[in-house]
Coordinates of C-alpha atoms in Angstrom, one line a residue:
M1 CA 0.0 0.0 0.0
K2 CA 1.3 3.4 -0.9
K3 CA 2.0 5.8 1.9
E4 CA -0.1 8.9 2.0
I5 CA 2.0 12.0 1.7
P6 CA 0.7 15.3 3.0
V7 CA -0.1 17.9 0.5
A8 CA 2.4 20.7 1.5
C9 CA 5.3 22.3 -0.4
C10 CA 8.6 22.3 1.3
H11 CA 10.9 24.7 -0.3
A12 CA 13.3 24.5 2.7
V13 CA 14.7 21.5 0.9
F14 CA 16.6 24.0 -1.4
T15 CA 19.5 26.2 -0.7
T16 CA 19.2 29.8 -1.6
E17 CA 21.0 29.2 -4.8
Q18 CA 18.8 26.3 -5.8
R19 CA 15.7 28.4 -5.0
V20 CA 16.9 30.9 -7.4
E21 CA 17.6 28.2 -10.0
Y22 CA 14.2 26.7 -9.5
R23 CA 12.4 30.2 -10.0
S24 CA 14.6 30.9 -13.1
I25 CA 13.9 27.5 -14.7
W26 CA 10.1 27.9 -14.1
G27 CA 10.1 31.4 -15.4
E28 CA 11.8 30.3 -18.5
L29 CA 9.3 27.5 -18.9
E30 CA 6.3 29.9 -18.4
T31 CA 7.6 31.7 -21.6
R32 CA 7.5 28.5 -23.5
R33 CA 4.0 27.2 -22.2
L34 CA 1.4 26.6 -24.9
G35 CA -1.4 25.9 -22.6
I36 CA -2.9 24.2 -19.6
T37 CA -5.5 21.5 -19.6
E38 CA -7.4 20.1 -16.7
L39 CA -7.3 16.4 -16.1
E40 CA -9.4 14.3 -13.8
N41 CA -6.7 14.1 -11.2
G42 CA -4.6 17.3 -12.0
Y43 CA -3.3 19.4 -14.8
Q44 CA -1.4 19.0 -18.0
Y45 CA 1.0 21.7 -19.2
G46 CA 1.9 21.9 -23.0
F47 CA 5.3 23.3 -23.9
S48 CA 7.1 23.7 -27.2
G49 CA 8.7 20.4 -28.3
D50 CA 12.3 21.5 -28.8
A51 CA 15.3 19.8 -26.9
E52 CA 16.0 22.8 -24.6
T53 CA 12.5 23.0 -23.5
L54 CA 12.6 19.3 -22.7
R55 CA 15.8 19.7 -20.8
L56 CA 14.4 22.6 -18.7
I57 CA 11.3 20.5 -17.9
N58 CA 13.4 17.5 -16.8
E59 CA 15.6 19.8 -14.6
W60 CA 12.4 21.3 -13.1
V61 CA 10.8 18.1 -12.3
S62 CA 13.9 16.8 -10.7
M63 CA 13.8 19.8 -8.3
E64 CA 10.0 20.0 -7.9
R65 CA 9.6 16.4 -6.7
K66 CA 11.9 17.1 -3.8
C67 CA 9.8 19.9 -2.6
C68 CA 6.3 18.5 -3.6
P69 CA 6.5 14.7 -3.2
F70 CA 2.7 14.5 -3.1
L71 CA 2.6 15.1 -6.9
T72 CA 3.1 12.6 -9.7
F73 CA 5.0 13.9 -12.6
T74 CA 4.6 12.6 -16.2
V75 CA 6.6 13.9 -19.1
I76 CA 5.3 12.9 -22.5
A77 CA 7.6 13.7 -25.5
S78 CA 7.6 12.5 -29.0
N79 CA 9.2 14.1 -32.0
T80 CA 10.3 17.9 -31.9
D81 CA 7.3 18.9 -34.0
E82 CA 4.9 17.9 -31.2
P83 CA 4.5 19.7 -27.8
V84 CA 6.1 18.2 -24.8
L85 CA 3.3 17.4 -22.1
L86 CA 3.9 17.7 -18.4
Q87 CA 1.2 16.2 -16.3
L88 CA 1.1 17.1 -12.6
T89 CA -1.3 14.8 -10.9
G90 CA -2.3 13.4 -7.5
N91 CA -5.3 13.1 -5.1
E92 CA -8.1 15.5 -4.8
E93 CA -6.2 17.7 -2.2
A94 CA -3.3 17.9 -4.5
K95 CA -5.5 18.9 -7.5
A96 CA -7.0 21.7 -5.3
F97 CA -3.4 22.8 -4.4
L98 CA -2.5 22.9 -8.1
R99 CA -5.6 24.8 -9.0
T100 CA -4.9 27.4 -6.3
D101 CA -1.3 27.8 -7.7
I102 CA -2.5 28.1 -11.3
K103 CA -5.0 30.8 -10.4
S104 CA -2.4 32.8 -8.5
N105 CA -0.1 32.6 -11.5
I106 CA -2.7 33.6 -13.9
N107 CA -3.6 36.5 -11.7
I108 CA 0.1 37.6 -11.7
I109 CA 0.3 37.3 -15.5
I110 CA -3.0 39.3 -16.0
G111 CA -1.8 42.0 -13.7
K112 CA 1.5 42.3 -15.5
S113 CA -0.1 42.5 -18.8
Q114 CA -2.5 45.2 -17.6
E115 CA 0.3 47.3 -16.2
K116 CA 1.9 47.4 -19.7
Q117 CA -1.3 48.8 -21.3

């Protein structure tokens, strides 16, 4: 039986330098994101299919799984003409956590775009 892991991010697992790198990688991935799709048990992010984006996704997942062990990460990649898909899934509580995180990021993005107008 799989042990139930509490839904709580623990960024304390990172050094200061790793936190900077983590934010930098996700910031770069945000510029490459094509969309977000809701799944039954989480969310799927679509990114451009180039090799550099795939490298960034894999690097981000290797860091994220340390601070958010309650999530399951699935990377789906085929040829470079197709998007790379990153699925973040878990139980209902994990999905609610992801939903809140996505909404806060969308609000930040909307706020920045309105400031530029």
